[in-house]
Coordinates of C-alpha atoms in Angstrom, one line a residue:
M879 CA 91.4 -64.0 195.2
A880 CA 89.9 -65.7 192.2
G881 CA 86.2 -65.5 191.4
S882 CA 85.3 -69.2 191.3
R883 CA 84.0 -71.3 194.1
N884 CA 87.4 -72.9 194.4
R885 CA 89.1 -69.6 195.3
K886 CA 92.4 -70.0 197.2
V887 CA 93.9 -67.5 199.6
A888 CA 97.5 -66.4 199.2
V889 CA 98.7 -68.7 202.0
G890 CA 96.8 -71.7 200.7
G891 CA 93.5 -73.2 201.6
D892 CA 89.9 -72.4 200.7
D893 CA 88.5 -68.8 200.8
R894 CA 85.5 -69.7 202.9
L895 CA 84.7 -66.1 203.9
S896 CA 83.7 -65.2 200.4
D897 CA 81.3 -68.2 200.3
L898 CA 79.4 -67.0 203.4
P899 CA 75.7 -65.8 202.8
E900 CA 75.4 -62.1 202.4
G901 CA 73.9 -61.4 205.8
I902 CA 76.7 -63.2 207.6
L903 CA 79.5 -61.6 205.6
E904 CA 78.0 -58.1 206.2
H905 CA 77.7 -59.0 209.9
V906 CA 81.4 -59.9 210.0
L907 CA 82.4 -56.6 208.4
S908 CA 80.4 -54.6 211.0
F909 CA 83.0 -55.5 213.6
L910 CA 85.8 -53.9 211.5
P911 CA 86.8 -50.2 211.5
A912 CA 85.1 -48.6 208.6
A913 CA 88.4 -47.9 206.9
D914 CA 89.3 -51.6 206.9
A915 CA 85.8 -52.6 205.8
V916 CA 85.9 -50.3 202.8
R917 CA 89.4 -51.7 201.9
S918 CA 87.8 -55.2 201.7
S919 CA 86.2 -54.1 198.4
V920 CA 89.4 -54.8 196.5
L921 CA 89.4 -58.5 197.5
S922 CA 86.9 -59.6 194.8
R923 CA 83.6 -58.7 193.1
R924 CA 81.8 -60.6 195.9
W925 CA 83.2 -58.1 198.4
L926 CA 82.8 -55.0 196.3
R927 CA 79.9 -53.4 198.1
A928 CA 79.5 -55.7 201.1
W929 CA 80.7 -53.0 203.5
A930 CA 78.0 -50.6 202.4
H931 CA 75.4 -53.0 203.9
A932 CA 77.1 -53.8 207.1
P933 CA 74.7 -53.3 210.1
A934 CA 77.2 -51.1 211.9
L935 CA 79.7 -48.4 210.9
N936 CA 82.7 -47.9 213.1
L937 CA 84.4 -44.6 212.4
S938 CA 87.6 -43.6 214.1
D939 CA 90.2 -41.0 213.4
E940 CA 93.1 -43.0 214.9
L941 CA 94.8 -43.5 211.6
L942 CA 93.0 -41.0 209.4
R943 CA 93.6 -37.9 211.6
D944 CA 93.1 -34.8 209.4
R945 CA 91.5 -36.9 206.7
F946 CA 88.8 -38.3 209.0
L947 CA 86.0 -35.8 208.3
G948 CA 86.2 -36.2 204.5
F949 CA 86.3 -40.0 204.8
A950 CA 83.4 -40.1 207.2
R951 CA 81.3 -37.9 204.8
E952 CA 82.1 -40.2 201.9
V953 CA 81.3 -43.4 203.8
L954 CA 77.8 -42.1 204.7
E955 CA 77.2 -40.9 201.1
R956 CA 78.1 -44.3 199.7
Y957 CA 76.3 -46.4 202.3
G958 CA 73.8 -48.7 200.6
A959 CA 70.6 -47.5 202.4
P960 CA 69.1 -44.3 203.7
D961 CA 68.9 -45.8 207.3
V962 CA 72.1 -46.8 209.1
P963 CA 71.4 -49.5 211.8
A964 CA 74.3 -48.5 214.1
L965 CA 77.0 -45.8 214.2
D966 CA 80.0 -45.8 216.4
V967 CA 82.3 -42.7 216.3
T968 CA 85.6 -42.3 218.2
L969 CA 87.5 -39.0 218.1
G970 CA 91.1 -39.1 219.4
C971 CA 92.6 -36.2 217.4
E972 CA 91.9 -32.6 218.7
S973 CA 91.9 -31.2 215.2
N974 CA 88.6 -33.2 214.7
L975 CA 86.7 -31.6 217.6
G976 CA 85.7 -28.4 215.8
P977 CA 82.3 -27.2 214.5
A978 CA 82.5 -29.1 211.2
T979 CA 82.7 -32.4 213.0
A980 CA 79.8 -31.4 215.3
A981 CA 77.7 -30.4 212.3
W982 CA 78.4 -33.7 210.5
L983 CA 77.6 -35.7 213.7
R984 CA 74.2 -33.9 214.0
D985 CA 73.3 -34.9 210.4
A986 CA 74.7 -38.5 210.7
M987 CA 72.8 -39.2 213.9
G988 CA 69.6 -38.4 212.1
R989 CA 70.1 -41.5 209.8
V990 CA 70.6 -44.0 212.6
V991 CA 67.7 -46.3 213.6
E992 CA 69.3 -48.6 216.2
S993 CA 72.3 -47.3 218.3
I994 CA 74.5 -44.2 218.3
S995 CA 77.8 -44.0 220.2
V996 CA 80.1 -41.0 220.2
S997 CA 83.2 -41.0 222.3
V998 CA 85.9 -38.3 222.5
T999 CA 89.2 -39.7 223.7
A1000 CA 91.3 -36.7 222.7
P1001 CA 92.4 -34.4 225.6
G1002 CA 89.9 -31.6 224.6
A1003 CA 86.2 -31.3 224.3
L1004 CA 83.9 -31.6 221.2
Y1005 CA 82.6 -28.3 219.9
Q1006 CA 79.0 -27.6 220.8
L1007 CA 76.8 -30.5 219.6
T1008 CA 73.2 -29.6 219.0
L1009 CA 70.7 -32.5 219.0
P1010 CA 68.2 -32.5 216.1
R1011 CA 64.5 -32.2 216.8
G1012 CA 64.0 -35.9 216.1
L1013 CA 66.1 -39.0 216.4
R1014 CA 65.0 -42.6 215.6
A1015 CA 67.7 -44.4 217.4
K1016 CA 66.8 -46.7 220.3
S1017 CA 70.1 -46.3 222.1
I1018 CA 72.4 -43.2 222.4
S1019 CA 75.7 -42.9 224.2
L1020 CA 77.6 -39.6 224.1
R1021 CA 80.9 -38.9 225.8
L1022 CA 81.8 -35.4 224.6
S1023 CA 85.2 -34.8 226.2
G1024 CA 88.4 -36.6 227.0
V1025 CA 90.8 -36.1 229.9
T1026 CA 90.1 -32.5 230.6
S1027 CA 88.2 -30.4 233.2
E1028 CA 86.1 -28.9 230.4
Y1029 CA 83.1 -30.9 229.3
G1030 CA 81.7 -30.9 225.8
P1031 CA 78.6 -28.7 225.5
L1032 CA 75.3 -30.3 224.5
V1033 CA 72.4 -28.3 223.3
L1034 CA 68.9 -29.9 223.6
P1035 CA 66.1 -29.0 221.1
E1036 CA 64.3 -25.9 222.1
P1037 CA 60.8 -26.3 223.5
G1038 CA 57.8 -25.2 221.5
A1039 CA 58.4 -26.9 218.1
P1040 CA 57.5 -30.6 217.6
T1041 CA 60.2 -32.9 219.0
S1042 CA 60.3 -36.6 218.6
F1043 CA 62.6 -39.1 220.4
G1044 CA 59.8 -41.7 220.8
A1045 CA 62.0 -44.7 219.9
L1046 CA 64.7 -43.9 222.5
E1047 CA 65.0 -46.6 225.1
E1048 CA 68.6 -46.1 226.5
L1049 CA 70.5 -42.9 227.0
S1050 CA 74.0 -42.4 228.4
L1051 CA 75.6 -38.9 228.8
S1052 CA 79.2 -38.6 230.0
R1053 CA 81.4 -35.6 230.4
V1054 CA 78.7 -33.3 229.1
R1055 CA 77.9 -29.7 229.9
L1056 CA 74.2 -28.9 229.4
R1057 CA 72.8 -25.5 228.3
E1058 CA 70.0 -25.3 231.0
R1059 CA 69.0 -21.8 229.8
V1060 CA 67.8 -23.3 226.6
R1061 CA 66.0 -26.3 228.1
P1062 CA 66.3 -28.3 231.4
L1063 CA 67.4 -31.9 230.9
G1064 CA 64.6 -33.3 233.0
E1065 CA 61.9 -31.4 231.1
F1066 CA 63.3 -32.6 227.8
L1067 CA 63.5 -36.3 228.8
S1068 CA 60.1 -36.3 230.5
S1069 CA 58.3 -34.7 227.6
C1070 CA 60.2 -36.0 224.5
C1071 CA 61.4 -39.5 225.6
P1072 CA 58.4 -41.4 226.9
G1073 CA 59.9 -44.8 226.1
L1074 CA 63.2 -44.3 228.0
R1075 CA 64.1 -47.4 230.0
K1076 CA 67.7 -46.8 231.0
L1077 CA 69.4 -43.5 231.8
R1078 CA 73.0 -43.0 232.9
L1079 CA 74.4 -39.5 233.7
T1080 CA 78.2 -39.5 234.3
K1081 CA 80.0 -36.2 235.1
V1082 CA 77.2 -34.1 233.7
S1083 CA 77.3 -30.4 234.6
G1084 CA 75.6 -27.2 233.5
E1085 CA 75.9 -23.5 233.2
L1086 CA 73.9 -22.9 236.4
R1087 CA 75.3 -23.6 239.8
R1088 CA 71.9 -24.8 241.0
A1089 CA 69.5 -26.7 238.8
P1090 CA 66.9 -29.3 239.5
L1091 CA 66.6 -32.7 237.7
V1092 CA 63.0 -33.7 237.7
L1093 CA 62.2 -36.9 235.8
H1094 CA 58.7 -38.2 235.2
L1095 CA 59.2 -41.3 233.2
D1096 CA 56.8 -44.1 233.6
M1097 CA 58.9 -46.6 231.6
L1098 CA 62.2 -45.9 233.3
E1099 CA 63.7 -49.1 234.8
E1100 CA 67.3 -48.1 235.5
L1101 CA 68.8 -44.8 236.6
V1102 CA 72.5 -44.1 237.4
V1103 CA 73.7 -40.7 238.5
D1104 CA 77.5 -40.8 238.6
H1105 CA 79.8 -37.9 239.8
V1106 CA 77.0 -35.4 239.1
E1107 CA 77.3 -32.3 241.3
R1108 CA 75.3 -29.4 239.9
F1109 CA 71.7 -30.5 240.6
N1110 CA 70.2 -29.2 243.8
K1111 CA 67.2 -31.5 243.4
L1112 CA 66.7 -35.0 242.1
Q1113 CA 63.1 -36.0 241.8
V1114 CA 62.2 -39.3 240.1
V1115 CA 58.7 -40.5 239.4
S1116 CA 58.5 -43.8 237.7
A1117 CA 56.1 -46.7 238.0
N1118 CA 58.7 -49.2 236.7
L1119 CA 62.0 -48.0 238.2
R1120 CA 63.8 -51.1 239.6
V1121 CA 67.5 -50.0 239.8
L1122 CA 68.8 -46.7 241.2
G1123 CA 72.5 -45.8 241.4
V1124 CA 73.8 -42.6 242.9
L1125 CA 77.6 -42.6 242.9
S1126 CA 79.8 -39.8 244.4
S1127 CA 77.2 -37.1 243.6
F1128 CA 75.9 -33.9 245.3
E1129 CA 78.8 -33.5 247.8
S1130 CA 80.0 -30.2 246.4
M1131 CA 76.5 -28.7 246.9
S1132 CA 76.8 -29.4 250.6
Q1133 CA 80.2 -27.6 250.6
W1134 CA 78.4 -24.5 249.2
R1135 CA 75.9 -24.9 252.0
I1136 CA 73.2 -25.9 249.6
D1137 CA 70.9 -28.7 250.6
T1138 CA 70.2 -31.2 247.9
V1139 CA 66.7 -32.7 247.9
V1140 CA 66.3 -36.3 246.6
E1141 CA 62.8 -37.7 246.3
I1142 CA 62.2 -41.1 244.7
S1143 CA 58.6 -42.2 243.9
A1144 CA 59.1 -45.7 242.6
P1145 CA 56.8 -48.5 244.0
R1146 CA 58.8 -51.2 242.3
L1147 CA 62.3 -50.1 243.3
E1148 CA 64.4 -53.3 244.1
A1149 CA 68.1 -52.3 244.0
V1150 CA 69.8 -49.1 245.3
G1151 CA 73.5 -48.5 244.8
W1152 CA 74.7 -45.4 246.7
S1153 CA 78.3 -44.4 247.4
G1154 CA 79.6 -41.1 248.9
F1155 CA 77.5 -38.3 250.3
L1156 CA 74.0 -38.9 251.4
P1157 CA 71.8 -35.8 251.4
K1158 CA 69.9 -34.9 254.5
H1159 CA 66.7 -34.7 252.5
L1160 CA 66.3 -38.2 251.0
S1161 CA 63.0 -39.8 250.9
F1162 CA 61.3 -42.8 249.2
L1163 CA 57.8 -41.6 248.8
H1164 CA 56.4 -45.1 248.4
G1165 CA 58.4 -46.4 251.3
S1166 CA 61.6 -48.5 251.2
H1167 CA 60.0 -51.8 252.0
C1168 CA 60.4 -53.0 248.3
I1169 CA 64.2 -52.4 248.2
R1170 CA 65.9 -55.8 248.4
R1171 CA 69.5 -54.9 247.3
L1172 CA 71.9 -52.3 248.7
S1173 CA 75.4 -51.7 247.3
G1174 CA 78.1 -49.1 247.2
L1175 CA 78.0 -48.5 251.0
R1176 CA 81.4 -47.7 252.6
F1177 CA 82.6 -47.7 256.2
Y1178 CA 85.7 -45.8 257.2
L1179 CA 87.4 -47.0 260.4
S1180 CA 89.9 -44.1 260.7
W1181 CA 87.4 -41.2 260.2
N1182 CA 83.9 -40.5 261.2
L1183 CA 82.6 -40.7 257.6
S1184 CA 80.2 -43.7 257.9
T1185 CA 77.1 -41.7 258.7
S1186 CA 75.7 -42.0 255.2
A1187 CA 76.0 -45.8 255.1
V1188 CA 74.4 -46.2 258.5
R1189 CA 71.5 -43.9 257.5
L1190 CA 70.8 -45.8 254.3
L1191 CA 70.9 -49.2 256.2
E1192 CA 68.4 -47.8 258.6
M1193 CA 66.1 -46.5 255.9
C1194 CA 66.2 -49.8 253.9
S1195 CA 65.9 -52.3 256.6
S1196 CA 64.0 -54.8 254.5
A1197 CA 66.9 -55.4 252.1
D1198 CA 68.3 -58.9 252.0
H1199 CA 71.3 -58.4 249.8
L1200 CA 74.1 -56.1 251.0
S1201 CA 77.4 -55.1 249.4
V1202 CA 79.7 -53.0 251.5
C1203 CA 83.3 -51.8 251.6
I1204 CA 85.3 -51.2 254.7
D1205 CA 88.2 -48.8 254.4
I1206 CA 90.7 -49.5 257.1
P1207 CA 93.9 -47.8 258.2
D1208 CA 97.3 -49.6 258.5
V1209 CA 96.8 -50.2 262.2
T1210 CA 93.2 -50.6 263.6
P1211 CA 93.0 -51.4 267.3
S1212 CA 90.0 -53.5 268.3
M1213 CA 88.6 -50.7 270.4
L1214 CA 88.5 -48.4 267.3
I1215 CA 86.6 -51.2 265.4
R1216 CA 83.9 -51.4 268.1
E1217 CA 83.6 -47.6 268.2
K1218 CA 83.2 -47.2 264.5
L1219 CA 80.8 -50.1 263.9
E1220 CA 78.7 -49.7 267.1
N1221 CA 76.1 -47.5 265.3
V1222 CA 75.6 -50.0 262.5
P1223 CA 72.0 -51.4 262.9
H1224 CA 71.1 -55.0 263.5
L1225 CA 70.5 -56.6 260.1
P1226 CA 68.4 -59.8 260.6
N1227 CA 67.0 -59.6 257.0
I1228 CA 70.4 -59.8 255.2
R1229 CA 70.8 -63.2 253.5
V1230 CA 73.6 -62.3 251.1
L1231 CA 76.6 -60.3 252.2
S1232 CA 79.4 -59.1 249.9
L1233 CA 82.2 -57.5 251.9
Q1234 CA 85.3 -55.8 250.4
L1235 CA 88.2 -54.7 252.6
A1236 CA 90.5 -51.9 251.4
T1237 CA 93.5 -50.3 253.0
I1238 CA 93.8 -46.5 253.2
L1239 CA 97.6 -46.6 253.1
R1240 CA 97.8 -48.1 249.7
F1241 CA 101.5 -48.7 249.5
I1242 CA 101.9 -50.4 252.9
A1243 CA 100.9 -54.0 253.7
I1244 CA 98.2 -53.9 256.4
G1245 CA 99.4 -54.8 259.8
C1246 CA 96.2 -55.1 261.8
S1247 CA 94.0 -58.2 262.3
I1248 CA 91.1 -58.4 259.8
A1249 CA 89.2 -61.1 261.6
P1250 CA 87.6 -58.8 264.2
I1251 CA 86.5 -56.4 261.5
I1252 CA 84.7 -59.2 259.6
F1253 CA 83.2 -60.8 262.7
S1254 CA 81.9 -57.5 263.9
L1255 CA 79.7 -57.3 260.8
L1256 CA 78.8 -61.0 260.8
R1257 CA 77.3 -60.7 264.3
L1258 CA 74.9 -58.2 262.9
C1259 CA 73.7 -60.6 260.1
P1260 CA 72.8 -63.8 262.0
N1261 CA 70.7 -65.2 259.1
L1262 CA 73.2 -65.2 256.3
T1263 CA 73.0 -67.8 253.6
R1264 CA 75.8 -66.6 251.4
L1265 CA 79.0 -64.7 252.3
H1266 CA 81.5 -63.2 249.9
I1267 CA 84.7 -61.6 251.2
D1268 CA 86.9 -59.7 248.6
L1269 CA 90.5 -59.2 249.7
S1270 CA 91.8 -57.9 246.4
M1271 CA 92.2 -54.3 247.7
L1272 CA 93.4 -55.3 251.2
N1273 CA 97.1 -55.3 250.2
P1274 CA 97.0 -53.9 246.7
F1275 CA 100.8 -54.0 246.2
L1276 CA 101.6 -57.1 248.2
Y1277 CA 102.1 -59.2 245.0
L1278 CA 105.4 -57.3 244.6
M1279 CA 106.6 -58.9 247.8
V1280 CA 105.5 -62.5 247.2
P1281 CA 108.2 -64.7 248.8
D1282 CA 110.0 -67.3 246.8
I1283 CA 108.5 -70.6 248.0
D1284 CA 110.7 -73.6 248.9
D1285 CA 109.0 -76.8 247.9
D1286 CA 110.1 -78.3 251.2
T1287 CA 108.4 -75.6 253.3
E1288 CA 106.6 -77.2 256.3
V1289 CA 102.9 -76.6 256.4
K1290 CA 101.8 -75.9 260.0
K1291 CA 98.5 -77.0 261.4
P1292 CA 96.3 -74.5 263.0
S1293 CA 96.1 -74.3 266.7
Q1294 CA 93.3 -76.3 268.2
S1295 CA 93.0 -74.1 271.3
S1296 CA 90.6 -71.2 271.1
G1297 CA 92.5 -69.6 273.9
S1298 CA 95.5 -69.0 271.7
N1299 CA 93.5 -66.8 269.4
P1300 CA 91.2 -64.2 271.0
W1301 CA 89.0 -64.2 267.9
K1302 CA 88.6 -67.9 267.8
A1303 CA 86.2 -67.8 270.7
C1304 CA 84.4 -64.9 269.0
G1305 CA 84.0 -66.9 265.8
D1306 CA 82.7 -69.9 267.7
Q1307 CA 79.9 -67.8 269.1
Q1308 CA 78.6 -66.7 265.7
Q1309 CA 75.1 -67.8 264.9
L1310 CA 75.8 -69.0 261.3
G1311 CA 73.5 -72.0 261.2
M1312 CA 71.9 -70.9 257.9
L1313 CA 75.2 -70.2 256.0
R1314 CA 75.4 -72.3 252.9
E1315 CA 78.2 -70.7 250.9
I1316 CA 81.4 -68.9 251.6
R1317 CA 83.5 -67.3 248.8
I1318 CA 86.8 -65.5 249.3
S1319 CA 88.4 -63.7 246.4
G1320 CA 91.8 -62.1 246.1
F1321 CA 93.3 -64.6 248.5
M1322 CA 97.1 -64.4 248.7
G1323 CA 97.9 -66.6 251.7
T1324 CA 99.2 -64.0 254.1
D1325 CA 99.3 -64.6 257.8
L1326 CA 96.3 -62.3 258.4
E1327 CA 94.3 -64.1 255.7
M1328 CA 95.2 -67.5 257.1
E1329 CA 94.1 -66.2 260.6
L1330 CA 90.7 -65.3 259.0
V1331 CA 90.2 -68.7 257.3
D1332 CA 91.3 -70.6 260.4
I1333 CA 88.5 -69.0 262.3
L1334 CA 85.9 -68.8 259.6
F1335 CA 86.3 -72.3 258.2
G1336 CA 86.7 -73.7 261.7
V1337 CA 83.4 -72.3 262.7
V1338 CA 81.3 -73.3 259.8
A1339 CA 82.9 -76.4 258.3
A1340 CA 81.2 -78.7 260.7
R1341 CA 77.7 -77.1 260.2
P1342 CA 75.4 -79.2 258.1
A1343 CA 74.1 -76.2 256.1
I1344 CA 77.5 -75.4 254.5
E1345 CA 77.5 -76.6 250.9
R1346 CA 80.3 -74.8 249.3
I1347 CA 83.5 -72.9 250.2
S1348 CA 85.6 -71.4 247.4
L1349 CA 88.9 -69.4 247.3
S1350 CA 89.9 -67.4 244.3
L1351 CA 93.7 -67.1 244.4
F1352 CA 95.2 -63.6 244.0
P1353 CA 93.3 -60.7 242.5
Q1354 CA 91.6 -61.7 239.2
L1355 CA 90.8 -59.7 236.2
R1356 CA 87.3 -58.2 236.3
Q1357 CA 85.1 -56.3 233.8
G1358 CA 85.2 -52.5 234.1
I1359 CA 82.3 -50.1 233.4
D1360 CA 83.4 -49.8 229.8
D1361 CA 83.7 -53.6 229.4
S1362 CA 87.5 -53.4 229.5
P1363 CA 89.5 -55.8 231.7
V1364 CA 90.5 -54.3 235.1
C1365 CA 93.0 -55.9 237.4
G1366 CA 92.0 -53.9 240.5
V1367 CA 95.3 -54.2 242.4
G1368 CA 97.0 -50.9 241.5
A1369 CA 98.8 -52.3 238.5
T1370 CA 98.6 -51.8 234.8
L1371 CA 97.1 -54.6 232.8
S1372 CA 100.4 -55.6 231.3
A1373 CA 102.2 -55.5 234.7
F1374 CA 99.4 -57.6 236.2
K1375 CA 99.7 -60.3 233.5
R1376 CA 103.5 -60.4 233.9
M1377 CA 103.2 -60.7 237.6
M1378 CA 100.7 -63.6 237.4
S1379 CA 102.9 -65.6 235.0
S1380 CA 106.1 -65.2 237.0
P1381 CA 107.6 -68.5 238.4
R1382 CA 107.7 -67.0 241.9
V1383 CA 103.9 -66.3 241.9
L1384 CA 103.0 -69.6 240.3
R1385 CA 105.0 -71.5 243.0
H1386 CA 103.3 -69.4 245.7
M1387 CA 99.8 -70.2 244.3
D1388 CA 100.7 -73.9 244.3
S1389 CA 101.8 -73.7 247.9
I1390 CA 98.5 -72.0 248.9
V1391 CA 96.6 -74.9 247.4
A1392 CA 98.7 -77.5 249.2
K1393 CA 98.5 -75.6 252.5
M1394 CA 94.7 -75.3 252.4
K1395 CA 94.1 -78.9 251.6
D1396 CA 96.4 -80.1 254.4
R1397 CA 95.2 -77.5 256.9
F1398 CA 91.4 -78.0 256.2
P1399 CA 90.6 -81.5 255.2
L1400 CA 86.9 -80.6 256.0
V1401 CA 85.4 -84.1 256.6
G1402 CA 82.1 -84.6 254.7
G1403 CA 83.2 -83.1 251.4
Y1404 CA 86.0 -82.9 248.9
W1405 CA 88.3 -80.3 247.4
E1406 CA 88.2 -79.4 243.7
T1407 CA 91.0 -77.3 242.1
V1408 CA 91.2 -75.1 239.0
P1409 CA 95.0 -75.0 238.9
R1410 CA 96.5 -71.6 240.0
K1411 CA 93.0 -70.0 240.0
E1412 CA 90.5 -71.4 242.4
L1413 CA 90.1 -73.9 245.2
T1414 CA 86.7 -75.1 246.1
W1415 CA 85.3 -77.4 248.8
I1416 CA 82.0 -79.1 248.1
R1417 CA 79.9 -81.0 250.6
A1418 CA 79.4 -84.6 249.5
R1419 CA 75.8 -85.5 248.7

């Protein structure tokens, strides 16, 4: 590029990037891998040192491999200020997981004033990482091992000497093995991180089989404990805790005949997400009347494994938002449904219900009726205002068997006789007078799904409270916990995209839209369509 304001790029046109103000140009460079940002120096004098003032350094050994550590050291030495706003390090080569890298990371973290992210994607684990006595970063995320059963060891600062993590507001530890003999995690966080607002522990273990996690953090607002097994006690005391998530944790302790004690003292707790094992000794010391949202609960219709979900529903009876998954076998007789759901308490306070159905036999299309399962729950929630039913995991491989649709296929009207469908009468008896919105996602137009909408729409369409009914066609991409796209239907992302763009699937989606509009004219409103994605009925004002 030339140095004048009329610079031209090689392919023609103005070089507008070089004319950007310094702050914006540096911001753009912060999104690039550090190796590419450094290479931009050769473009012109204007770009010579711009990378050294970028607000974020993204260091990865994907291309550098054995040259990574030397490059990383040089980048930090040449950075234009003593303080680095943000540092993001990704290690995918096992040769870079040794003590030299761990020592460099310890020093580099001490220069960061905003956010630190360290992620090991290599199969092994990072050599022992020792945290310095003080860090100024506001956010720290450490994932210290890749796809291996061995977690990366993390050594916390020893007690006694001055330790400062006063700026830390968010901490995420994943695939980490703690050295409890040096310092317990709870004691370190409670004494050294007074401003911590968000804490996530994922697959965190320790040297001891039994260890307590005691957190006294007044500023803590969100706590997630995910696949954590080694703690025999979880005690949380926080005046500001609003969100608590305990996901698939503590079950192995029960297998060792060790009772886990969970005590939550949080007067402002609003949302609880709990999946998997529920300890016998669970208590909300300020009561559970403030809890408004429950999620993660799972009912199993083939095994007697729903006790935890029932107990939590009974404990949090004031909740008005509920998200639950029902795991059903390939064939579920109606008697089995009644037996498995008879212990579920009456839920008159639930206003918003999100219901996901999933099959246990993942490779077999479900053969039982799903309408009785859904209506068995709806009868327990007579005051619903919003209902979401997710069918994405009901038949996770059914998209492989989508029939080729003939454009001349006749659309059949639903039967008008409730006697022809034993669940039609059940649906007619539902007290759904307050229901304003119904949303069904992952809709594929199978006979079982059409049976459900025949009953559900037939019951509620004529009720004056209904304002909106929407159908999302086929499983949709959703955001995973690492912000990556997830298809959620048992397929890789590339296979999912190919499936959704095939002529056979596109014709099938078009046929669903035509069938629904013809089958449910729903007088008093009108249908809107997002082609091949969503179909929505809206009541006319």
